[in-house]
Every structure is written in structure tokens, then in C-alpha cells.
Coordinates of C-alpha atoms in Angstrom, one line a residue:
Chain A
X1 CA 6.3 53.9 -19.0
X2 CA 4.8 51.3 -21.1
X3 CA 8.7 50.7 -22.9
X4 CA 9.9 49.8 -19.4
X5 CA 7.3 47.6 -18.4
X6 CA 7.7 45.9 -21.9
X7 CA 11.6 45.6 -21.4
X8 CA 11.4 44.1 -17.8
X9 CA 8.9 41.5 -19.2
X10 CA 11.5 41.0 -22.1
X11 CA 14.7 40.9 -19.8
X12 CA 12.8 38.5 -17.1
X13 CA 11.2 36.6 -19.9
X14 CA 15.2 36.0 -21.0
X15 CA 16.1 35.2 -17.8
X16 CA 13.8 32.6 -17.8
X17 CA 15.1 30.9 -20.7
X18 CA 18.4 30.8 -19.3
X19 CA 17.2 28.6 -15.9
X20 CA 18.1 25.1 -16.9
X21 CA 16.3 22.9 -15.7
X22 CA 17.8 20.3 -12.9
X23 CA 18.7 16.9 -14.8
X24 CA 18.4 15.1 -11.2
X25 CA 15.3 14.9 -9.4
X26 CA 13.8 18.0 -8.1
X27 CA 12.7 18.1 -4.7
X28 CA 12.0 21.9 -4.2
X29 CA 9.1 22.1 -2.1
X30 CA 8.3 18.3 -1.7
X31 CA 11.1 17.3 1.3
X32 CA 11.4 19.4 4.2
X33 CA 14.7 21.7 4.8
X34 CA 17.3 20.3 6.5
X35 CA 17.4 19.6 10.4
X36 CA 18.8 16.7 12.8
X37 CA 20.8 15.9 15.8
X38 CA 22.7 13.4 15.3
X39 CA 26.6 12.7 16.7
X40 CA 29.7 13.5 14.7
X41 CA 32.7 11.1 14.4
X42 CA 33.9 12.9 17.2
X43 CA 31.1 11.6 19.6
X44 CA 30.0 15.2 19.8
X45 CA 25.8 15.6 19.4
X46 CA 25.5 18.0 16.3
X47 CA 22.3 19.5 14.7
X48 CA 21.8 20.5 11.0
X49 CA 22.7 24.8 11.6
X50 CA 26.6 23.7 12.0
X51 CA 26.0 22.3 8.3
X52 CA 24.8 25.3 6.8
X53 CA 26.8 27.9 4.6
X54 CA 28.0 24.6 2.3
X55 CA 26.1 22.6 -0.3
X56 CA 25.2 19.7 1.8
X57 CA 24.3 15.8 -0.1
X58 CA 23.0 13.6 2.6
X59 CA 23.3 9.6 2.4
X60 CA 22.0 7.0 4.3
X61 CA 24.2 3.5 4.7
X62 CA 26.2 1.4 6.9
X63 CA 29.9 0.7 7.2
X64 CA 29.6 -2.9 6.5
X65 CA 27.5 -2.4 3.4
X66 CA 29.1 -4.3 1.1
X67 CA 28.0 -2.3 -2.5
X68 CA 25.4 0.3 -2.4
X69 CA 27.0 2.7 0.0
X70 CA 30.6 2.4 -1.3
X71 CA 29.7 3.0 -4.7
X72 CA 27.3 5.3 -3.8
X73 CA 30.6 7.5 -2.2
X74 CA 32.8 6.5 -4.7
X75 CA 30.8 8.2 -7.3
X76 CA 29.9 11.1 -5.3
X77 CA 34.1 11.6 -4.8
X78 CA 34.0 11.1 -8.6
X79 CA 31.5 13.7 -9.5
X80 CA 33.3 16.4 -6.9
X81 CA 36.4 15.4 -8.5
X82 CA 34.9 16.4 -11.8
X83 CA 34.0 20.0 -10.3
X84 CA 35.5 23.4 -10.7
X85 CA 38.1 23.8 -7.6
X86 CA 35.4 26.5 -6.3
X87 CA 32.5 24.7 -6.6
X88 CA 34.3 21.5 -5.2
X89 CA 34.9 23.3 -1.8
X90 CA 31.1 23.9 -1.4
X91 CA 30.3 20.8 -1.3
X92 CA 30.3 18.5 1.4
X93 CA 28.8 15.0 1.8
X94 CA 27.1 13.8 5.0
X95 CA 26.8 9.9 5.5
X96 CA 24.3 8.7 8.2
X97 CA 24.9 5.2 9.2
X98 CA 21.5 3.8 10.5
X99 CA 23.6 0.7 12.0
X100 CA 24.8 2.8 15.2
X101 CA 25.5 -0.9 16.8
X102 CA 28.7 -1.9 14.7
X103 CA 29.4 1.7 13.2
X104 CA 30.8 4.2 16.4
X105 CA 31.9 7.3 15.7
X106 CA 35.8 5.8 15.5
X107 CA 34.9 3.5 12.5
X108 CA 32.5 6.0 11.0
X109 CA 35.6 8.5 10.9
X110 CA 37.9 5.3 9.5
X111 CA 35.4 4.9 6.7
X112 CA 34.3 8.7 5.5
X113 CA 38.3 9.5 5.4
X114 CA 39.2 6.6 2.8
X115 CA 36.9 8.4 0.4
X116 CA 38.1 12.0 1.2
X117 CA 37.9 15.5 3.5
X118 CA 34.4 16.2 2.2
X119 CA 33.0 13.1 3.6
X120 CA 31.1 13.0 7.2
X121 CA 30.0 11.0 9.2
X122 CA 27.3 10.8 11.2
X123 CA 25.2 8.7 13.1
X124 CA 22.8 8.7 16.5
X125 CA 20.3 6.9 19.0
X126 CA 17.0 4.5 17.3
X127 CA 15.0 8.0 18.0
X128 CA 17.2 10.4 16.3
X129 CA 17.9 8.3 13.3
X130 CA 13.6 7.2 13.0
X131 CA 12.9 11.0 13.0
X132 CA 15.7 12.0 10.1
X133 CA 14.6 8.9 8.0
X134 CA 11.2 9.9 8.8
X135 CA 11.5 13.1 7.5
X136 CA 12.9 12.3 4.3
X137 CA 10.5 9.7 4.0
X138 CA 13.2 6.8 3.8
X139 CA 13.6 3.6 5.7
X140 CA 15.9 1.3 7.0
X141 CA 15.6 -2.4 8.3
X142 CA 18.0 -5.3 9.7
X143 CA 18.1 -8.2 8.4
X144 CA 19.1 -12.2 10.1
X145 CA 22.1 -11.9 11.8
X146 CA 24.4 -15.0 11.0
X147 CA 26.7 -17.4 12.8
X148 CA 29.2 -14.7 12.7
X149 CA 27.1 -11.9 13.9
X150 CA 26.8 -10.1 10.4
X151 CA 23.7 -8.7 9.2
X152 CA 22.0 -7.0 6.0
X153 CA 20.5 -3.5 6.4
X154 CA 18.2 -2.4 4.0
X155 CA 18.4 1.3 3.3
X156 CA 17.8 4.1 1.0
X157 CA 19.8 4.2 -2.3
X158 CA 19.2 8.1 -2.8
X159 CA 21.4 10.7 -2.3
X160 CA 19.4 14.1 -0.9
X161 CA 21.2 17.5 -2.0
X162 CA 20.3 20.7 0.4
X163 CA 21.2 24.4 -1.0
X164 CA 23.6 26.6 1.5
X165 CA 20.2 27.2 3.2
X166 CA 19.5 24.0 4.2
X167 CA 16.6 24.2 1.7
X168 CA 15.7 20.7 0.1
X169 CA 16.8 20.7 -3.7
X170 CA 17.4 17.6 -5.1
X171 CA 17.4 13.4 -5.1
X172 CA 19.9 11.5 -6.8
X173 CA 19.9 7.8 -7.6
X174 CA 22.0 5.6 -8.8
X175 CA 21.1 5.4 -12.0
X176 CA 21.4 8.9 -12.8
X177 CA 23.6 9.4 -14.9
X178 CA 27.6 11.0 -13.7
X179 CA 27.1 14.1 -16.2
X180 CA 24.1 14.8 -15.3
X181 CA 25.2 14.4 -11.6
X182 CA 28.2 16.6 -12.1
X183 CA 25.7 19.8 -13.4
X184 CA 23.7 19.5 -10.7
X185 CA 26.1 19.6 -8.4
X186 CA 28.0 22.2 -10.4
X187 CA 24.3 24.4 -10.2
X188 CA 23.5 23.4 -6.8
X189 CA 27.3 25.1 -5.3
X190 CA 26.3 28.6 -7.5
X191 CA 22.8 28.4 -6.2
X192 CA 22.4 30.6 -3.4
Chain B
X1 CA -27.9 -4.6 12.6
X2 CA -26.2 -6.5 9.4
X3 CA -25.9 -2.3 8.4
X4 CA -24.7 -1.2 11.2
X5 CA -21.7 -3.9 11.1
X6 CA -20.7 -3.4 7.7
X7 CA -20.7 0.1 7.7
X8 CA -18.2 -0.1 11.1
X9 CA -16.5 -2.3 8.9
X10 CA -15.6 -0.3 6.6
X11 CA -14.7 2.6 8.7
X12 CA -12.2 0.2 10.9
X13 CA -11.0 -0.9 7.4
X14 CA -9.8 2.8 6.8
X15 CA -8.9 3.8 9.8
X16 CA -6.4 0.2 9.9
X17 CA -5.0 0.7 6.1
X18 CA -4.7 4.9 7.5
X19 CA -4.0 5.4 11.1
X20 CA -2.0 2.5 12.2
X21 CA 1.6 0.8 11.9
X22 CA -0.3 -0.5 8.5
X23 CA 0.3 3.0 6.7
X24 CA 4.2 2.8 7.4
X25 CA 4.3 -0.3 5.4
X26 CA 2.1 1.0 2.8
X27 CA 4.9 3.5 2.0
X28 CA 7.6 1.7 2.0
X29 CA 6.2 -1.3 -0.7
X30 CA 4.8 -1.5 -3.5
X31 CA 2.3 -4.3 -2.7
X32 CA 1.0 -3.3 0.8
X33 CA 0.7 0.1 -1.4
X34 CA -1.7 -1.6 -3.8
X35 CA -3.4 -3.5 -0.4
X36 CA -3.9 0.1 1.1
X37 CA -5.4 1.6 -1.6
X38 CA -7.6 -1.5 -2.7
X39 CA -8.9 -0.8 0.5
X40 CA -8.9 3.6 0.2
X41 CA -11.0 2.9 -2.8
X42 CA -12.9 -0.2 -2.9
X43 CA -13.6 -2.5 0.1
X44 CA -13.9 0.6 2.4
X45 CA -16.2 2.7 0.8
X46 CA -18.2 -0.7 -0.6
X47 CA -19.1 -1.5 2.4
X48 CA -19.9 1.8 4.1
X49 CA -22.1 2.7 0.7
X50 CA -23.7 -1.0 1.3
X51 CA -24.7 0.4 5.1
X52 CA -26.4 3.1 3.6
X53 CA -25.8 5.2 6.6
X54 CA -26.2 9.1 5.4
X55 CA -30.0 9.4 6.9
X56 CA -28.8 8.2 10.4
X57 CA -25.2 10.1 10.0
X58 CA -27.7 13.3 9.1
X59 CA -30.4 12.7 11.8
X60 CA -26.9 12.6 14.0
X61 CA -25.7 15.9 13.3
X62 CA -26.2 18.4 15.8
X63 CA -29.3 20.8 15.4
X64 CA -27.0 23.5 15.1
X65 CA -25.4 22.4 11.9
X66 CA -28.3 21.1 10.4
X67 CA -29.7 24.5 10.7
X68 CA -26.6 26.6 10.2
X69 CA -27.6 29.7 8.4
X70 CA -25.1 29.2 5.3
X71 CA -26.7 25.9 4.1
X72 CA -28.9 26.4 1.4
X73 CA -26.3 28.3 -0.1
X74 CA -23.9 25.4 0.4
X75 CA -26.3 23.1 -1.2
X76 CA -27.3 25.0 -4.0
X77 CA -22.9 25.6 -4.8
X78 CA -22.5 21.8 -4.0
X79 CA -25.0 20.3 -6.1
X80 CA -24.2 20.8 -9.7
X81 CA -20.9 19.6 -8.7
X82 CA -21.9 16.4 -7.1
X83 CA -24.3 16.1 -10.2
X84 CA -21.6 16.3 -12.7
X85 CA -19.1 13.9 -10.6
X86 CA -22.1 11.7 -10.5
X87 CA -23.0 11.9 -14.0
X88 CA -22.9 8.3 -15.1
X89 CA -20.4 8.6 -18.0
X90 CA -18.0 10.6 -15.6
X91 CA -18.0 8.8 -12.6
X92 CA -16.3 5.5 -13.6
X93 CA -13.9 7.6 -15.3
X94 CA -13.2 9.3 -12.7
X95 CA -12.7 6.2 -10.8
X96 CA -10.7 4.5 -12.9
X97 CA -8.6 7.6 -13.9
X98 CA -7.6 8.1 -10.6
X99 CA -6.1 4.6 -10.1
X100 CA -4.0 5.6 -13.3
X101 CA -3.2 8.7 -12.6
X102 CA -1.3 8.1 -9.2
X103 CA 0.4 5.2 -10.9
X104 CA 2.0 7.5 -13.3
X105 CA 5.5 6.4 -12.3
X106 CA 6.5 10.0 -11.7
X107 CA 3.5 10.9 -10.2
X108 CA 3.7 7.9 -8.0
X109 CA 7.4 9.1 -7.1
X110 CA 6.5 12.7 -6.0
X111 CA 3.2 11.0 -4.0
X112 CA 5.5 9.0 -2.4
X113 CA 8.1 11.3 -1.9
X114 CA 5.9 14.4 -0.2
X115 CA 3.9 14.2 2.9
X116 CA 1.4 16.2 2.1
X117 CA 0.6 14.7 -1.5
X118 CA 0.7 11.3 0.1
X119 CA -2.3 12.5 2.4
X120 CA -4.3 14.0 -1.1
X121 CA -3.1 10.4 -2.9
X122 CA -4.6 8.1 -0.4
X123 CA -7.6 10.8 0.5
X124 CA -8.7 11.4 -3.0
X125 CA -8.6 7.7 -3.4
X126 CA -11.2 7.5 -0.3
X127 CA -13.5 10.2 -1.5
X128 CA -14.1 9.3 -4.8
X129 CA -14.2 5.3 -3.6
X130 CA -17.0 6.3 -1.6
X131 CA -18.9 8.6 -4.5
X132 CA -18.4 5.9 -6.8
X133 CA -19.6 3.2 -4.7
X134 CA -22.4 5.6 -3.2
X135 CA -23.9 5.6 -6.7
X136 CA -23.6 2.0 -7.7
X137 CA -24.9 0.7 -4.2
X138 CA -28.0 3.3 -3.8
X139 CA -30.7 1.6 -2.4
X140 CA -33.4 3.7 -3.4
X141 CA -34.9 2.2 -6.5
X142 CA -35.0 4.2 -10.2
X143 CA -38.2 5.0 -9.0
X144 CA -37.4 6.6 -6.1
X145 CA -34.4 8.7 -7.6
X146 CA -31.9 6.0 -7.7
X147 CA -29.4 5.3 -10.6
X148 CA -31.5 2.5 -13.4
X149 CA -29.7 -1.0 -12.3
X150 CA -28.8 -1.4 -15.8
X151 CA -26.6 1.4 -16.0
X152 CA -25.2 0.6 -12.5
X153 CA -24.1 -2.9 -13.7
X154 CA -23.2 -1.2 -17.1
X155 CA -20.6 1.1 -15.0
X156 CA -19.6 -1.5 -12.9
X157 CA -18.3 -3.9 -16.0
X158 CA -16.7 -1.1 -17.9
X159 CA -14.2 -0.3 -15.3
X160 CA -13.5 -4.0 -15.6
X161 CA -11.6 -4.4 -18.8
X162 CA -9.0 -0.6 -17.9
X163 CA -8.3 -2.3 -14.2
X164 CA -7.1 -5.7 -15.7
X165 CA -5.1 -3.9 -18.4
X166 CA -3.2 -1.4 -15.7
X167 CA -3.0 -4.6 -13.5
X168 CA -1.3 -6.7 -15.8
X169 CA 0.9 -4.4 -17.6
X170 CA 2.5 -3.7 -13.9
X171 CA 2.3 -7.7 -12.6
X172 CA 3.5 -8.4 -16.0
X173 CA 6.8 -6.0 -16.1
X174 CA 9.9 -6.9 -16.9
X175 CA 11.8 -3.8 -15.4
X176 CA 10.9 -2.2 -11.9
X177 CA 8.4 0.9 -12.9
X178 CA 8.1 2.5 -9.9
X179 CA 11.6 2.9 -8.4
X180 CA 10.3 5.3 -5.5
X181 CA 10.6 2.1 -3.1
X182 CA 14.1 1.5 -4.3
X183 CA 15.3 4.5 -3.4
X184 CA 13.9 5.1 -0.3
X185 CA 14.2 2.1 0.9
X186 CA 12.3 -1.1 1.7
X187 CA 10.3 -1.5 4.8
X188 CA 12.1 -5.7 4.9
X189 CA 14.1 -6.7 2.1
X190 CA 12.1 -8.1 -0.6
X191 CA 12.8 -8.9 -4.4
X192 CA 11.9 -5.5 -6.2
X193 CA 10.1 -7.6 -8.8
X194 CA 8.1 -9.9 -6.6
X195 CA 7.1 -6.9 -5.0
X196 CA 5.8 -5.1 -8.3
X197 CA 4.1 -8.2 -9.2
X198 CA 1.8 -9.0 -5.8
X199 CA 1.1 -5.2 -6.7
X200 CA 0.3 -5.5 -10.1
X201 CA -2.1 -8.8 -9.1
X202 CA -3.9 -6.6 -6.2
X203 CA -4.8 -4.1 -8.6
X204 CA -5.8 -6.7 -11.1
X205 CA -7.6 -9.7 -9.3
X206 CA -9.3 -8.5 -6.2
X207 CA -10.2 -5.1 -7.3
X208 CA -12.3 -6.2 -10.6
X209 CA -13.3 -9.0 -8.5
X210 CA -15.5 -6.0 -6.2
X211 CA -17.1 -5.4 -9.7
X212 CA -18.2 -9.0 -10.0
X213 CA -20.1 -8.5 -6.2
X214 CA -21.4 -5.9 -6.8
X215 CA -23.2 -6.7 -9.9
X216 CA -24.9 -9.4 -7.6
X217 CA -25.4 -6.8 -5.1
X218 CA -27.2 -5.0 -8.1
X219 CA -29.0 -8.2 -9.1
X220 CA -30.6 -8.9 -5.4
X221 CA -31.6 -5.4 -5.5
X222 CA -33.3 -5.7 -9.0
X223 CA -35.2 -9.5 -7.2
X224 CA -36.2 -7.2 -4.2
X225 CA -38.1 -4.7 -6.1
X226 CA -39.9 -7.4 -8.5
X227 CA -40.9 -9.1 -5.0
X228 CA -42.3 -5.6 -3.9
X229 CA -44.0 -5.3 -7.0
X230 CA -45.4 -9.0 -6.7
X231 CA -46.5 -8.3 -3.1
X232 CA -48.4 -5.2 -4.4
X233 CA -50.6 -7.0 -6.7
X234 CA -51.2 -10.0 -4.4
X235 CA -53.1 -7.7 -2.0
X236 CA -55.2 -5.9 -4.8
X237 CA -56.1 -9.2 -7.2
X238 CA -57.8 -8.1 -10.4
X239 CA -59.1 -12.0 -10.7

């Protein structure tokens, strides 16, 4: 009796030395799971279950941003890229624009396409988008519009990654760095 | 009356930097951060310890709680552990360790990050303010049980020196330390920098500055009783 209690300790003890550790920014237990309703590029209202079953990285922006959020996606398409062909295919990258004046679910679908299938985007009313920022305890402001009618938006620079569950994981910024980005990824598609 | 105002004071003060519009801005800056907690853990609680308002707050309570049938019990668990946060060598360790401790950059991040350590952050900060400040602005003489005014003014000092080094080490940065605001966003756009500096002087300047009032606090106390004593011996002259 005691050698099998001694070689479960042993094995889980192992097992426990196997778990890397994330090289991103853990968030287990610190953001809530996964939930919004929000409208698709489509125009269709959407809510966060139709997302489930995929590893889901969730970014906020604005089609007219003119570096974060392109880089942002850029290296996110990068990093997939970088993936095993399996892994790839469970990911897939929501982009919430917080500017639902200038970006419509037409330009929305314009923009997510020129950086590839696994892009998404989404947007919704002032409520809908106050209560998803609110959640993940990010914000988003406008700034002066000019003689031409452009404007600023402040907004988060973090990308939020969600297990198949839904389940909060991890926070990437933009200084992490794209290895790093690419094992988590790689962990967060086998993590189930 | 003067009591009464100051120690409504100092709850509006909390309630403003807590329950309002206020507490969205104090989590998206750095700065109105720093302004939130200056207030959490100094202003607030310095002026509802200056009210003095426990024996009115008690002779408040309902009868029913004043008598409930748990509270000797309660007292007898509580006090050694109000005594030892009260001890004089811990508590402005405690008070300054706390301002350190949640501006451990990835402590701050997680505080910021999570709800519900947000609410422990900014509450912890409140409680001990008001232990801390409790202690210091006792008006019960050392006679009557109260703190010696020279080791009041002795604590008061020493958490001088660790404030203006935390404070100028962030005002003074050269890189952005606590990135948490970066990534979540701004609540207007604002230089990242300027930002961590306004902080870094709010933490500095007008929290060692509450030192600084209440050592005179200390020192009108320290007049008060020498008048008392004066009075005392005017109405029985030995000449």
C-alpha cells in the first residue's frame, strides 16, 4: 500500500516538473471567463458560447489606428504562422473595435481579412462595448476630432488569450517577446 | 462641532476617492492612482482619527450588538492582535510596507488587473491608514493610556525618509515601471512618463508632508496637557 502511495507522489511529483511555466502573463484566476454580445462583421448580434471549442486571443483597437493595432495583428499572424498546422487551426483572433462610429461591420470585415481567416471582427453599441472593457478591466477614450473629422482612440495594448473553455489564461503585450509568444500559444491550443 | 466636520470629512473623502466616477480614473492612471490612495491611507483616516469619533460610533451601536453574547470572546481574540499591529516598532512598518508592497511593479499589475485584489489593494490601504493614524492622533494623554508624544513624533519622522525614497525613485524614472496602465489603457491620453512622475511626486511631497502636520498636531497636544497641568496647580497654590 505504502509503495503505491509513494509512487503516485513520485509520478505526480514528475509531472509537476514537466508543467512549464507560461512565459506570458498569467491570468488564471485574475480575469473573468469569457462572455459578450457583441455584432459580427456580418451585422448579426453574437455572444461569447459561438466562440468556444477554439483558443480564442481577444484585442481591442480601431480600424483607423494608425500603429498599435496593426502591429499588434501583424504579429499575432506572425506567431500563428510560426505554429504547428494543428495548433494553428485552434486558434482564432477576435478584434473588438471600440470606434463602432467609423468601423461597421463592412469595414471591420475589410480589415480582419487583410491579416487572414483567423481574424474577427467584432464590434457593438456604447453599452455592450463599456461592459466587455469593463470586465477585462481595460479602457478606451476619443480624442479631438480634426478639421477632417479624424480622431485618436486610446485603447488597450494587450492581447487577452481564453483556453477552448472560455477560461481566462493569459495577457500579452507588446513587448513580449515573439518566442515567447509562439510557446504560449503553442501550450495554450494543447491545453484543454 | 469642528469634530464632527472633520470626521464627515474624511468619510466623504473615502467615499469620493471609492464610490464615485473618481475610482474609474483611479484605475486607469497612475497619478489619480497615487491621489486615490494618498487619500485611502492618509488624508482619510487623518482626519477621521483627528475626530476621535469611536466613543460616539460605540454609544451608537445598537444595544443588541453591544451586548451580543460572543463579545468578550471577540475581544479577548482581537486584542493581542490589535496590540501587536499597534506595537510601535511595527506599525510604521506596516504602514510604510504596505505603500511598497502594492507598488511592486508586478504586484501593482495583478492589483490592477483583478477586481477583487483591487478591492483588498485600496481596503488594506484604508484600514491600516486608519490604525496608523488612530495611534499617532490618540487624544488620550500617556497618562491616560495613550502612545508617549515622543514616540508618536518619533514614528511619524521615520516613515519620512522610506516615503521620499519610494517617491523619488518612481518621479525620478527614466523607463515607465508600472506598465499595467499601458496595457490596459488610459482613461485620456496622457504622456506615460508625465503620468509616472505626478505619481511619483504624490507619493513623495504631500504624503510626507501629513507627517510634518501631524507632528504639530502632536505638539498642540503636548501645549494642551502642560496648560492642564498649569491650571491644576493655579487652583491649589503651595505659596
Amino acid at each position: 500500500m505504502r509503495r503505491w502511495i509513494m509512487t503516485a507522489f513520485a509520478s505526480l511529483w514528475l509531472v509537476g516538473c514537466g508543467e512549464q511555466a507560461w512565459q506570458t502573463k498569467d491570468i488564471s484566476g485574475l480575469m473573468p471567463p469569457l462572455a459578450f454580445e457583441l455584432v459580427d462583421e456580418n451585422g448579426n448580434t453574437v455572444n461569447a458560447e459561438r466562440f468556444l471549442g477554439k483558443s480564442t486571443l481577444l484585442f481591442f483597437g480601431f480600424t483607423h489606428c494608425p500603429d498599435v493595432c496593426p502591429t499588434t495583428l501583424a504579429r499575432l499572424d506572425a506567431a500563428t504562422q510560426r505554429m504547428d498546422e494543428a495548433a494553428r487551426d485552434d486558434i482564432q483572433v477576435l478584434f473588438v473595435s471600440v470606434d463602432p462610429r467609423r468601423d461597421d461591420p463592412e469595414t471591420l470585415r475589410t480589415y480582419t481579412d487583410a491579416f487572414g481567416p483567423r481574424f474577427i471582427g467584432l464590434t457593438g453599441d456604447k453599452e455592450a462595448l463599456e461592459e466587455l472593457t469593463r470586465r477585462y478591466r481595460v479602457t478606451y477614450g476619443y480624442g479631438e476630432e480634426d478639421s477632417n473629422g479624424n480622431y485618436d482612440v486610446s485603447h488597450s495594448s494587450a492581447v487577452f488569450a481564453f483556453n477552448d473553455q472560455g477560461e481566462a489564461r493569459l495577457l500579452i503585450r507588446d513587448s513580449d517577446p515573439m518566442e515567447a509568444m509562439v510557446a504560449d500559444l503553442e501550450r495554450l491550443a494543447g491545453d484543454t | 462641532m469642528g469634530r464632527i466636520l472633520l470626521y464627515l470629512l474624511g468619510v466623504v473623502a473615502i467615499y469620493g476617492v471609492t464610490q464615485t466616477h473618481y475610482d474609474y480614473l483611479a484605475q486607469y492612471m497612475f497619478f489619480t492612482h497615487r491621489a486615490q490612495h494618498l487619500v485611502l491611507h492618509h488624508a482619510g483616516p487623518f482626519l477621521i482619527a483627528l475626530a476621535a469619533p469611536l466613543p460616539v460610533l460605540a454609544d451608537g451601536l445598537p444595544t443588541r450588538i453591544r451586548q451580543f453574547p460572543g463579545r468578550s470572546l471577540a475581544t479577548r481574540l482581537l486584542r493581542p492582535v490589535y496590540r501587536t499591529l499597534q506595537y510601535p516598532l511595527i506599525a510604521p512598518v506596516l504602514f510604510v510596507g504596505l505603500i511598497y508592497f502594492w507598488l511592486i511593479p508586478e504586484i501593482h499589475f495583478d492589483a490592477m488587473l483583478s477586481a477583487d485584489l483591487y478591492q483588498v489593494m485600496n481596503w488594506s490601504m484604508a484600514l491600516d491608514g486608519l490604525l496608523f493614524w488612530w495611534l499617532i492622533l490618540d487624544r488620550r494623554s500617556p497618562q491616560q493610556g495613550g502612545l508617549g508624544y515622543g514616540k508618536r513624533i518619533a514614528i511619524m519622522l521615520a516613515v519620512i525618509p522610506p516615503q521620499i525614497l519610494l517617491g523619488a525613485y518612481i518621479a525620478f524614472g527614466k523607463e515607465v515601471i508600472f506598465d499595467v496602465y499601458e496595457v490596459c489603457g488610459r482613461a485620456w491620453p496622457f504622456d506615460p512618463l508625465d503620468d509616472q512622475r505626478l505619481g511619483g511626486l504624490l507619493t513623495w511631497i504631500p504624503a510626507t508632508m501629513m507627517s510634518a502636520i501631524g507632528v504639530l498636531i502632536i505638539l498642540g497636544l503636548l501645549n494642551r496637557d502642560a496648560r492642564n497641568e498649569d491650571a491644576a496647580y493655579v487652583t491649589h497654590p503651595t505659596r
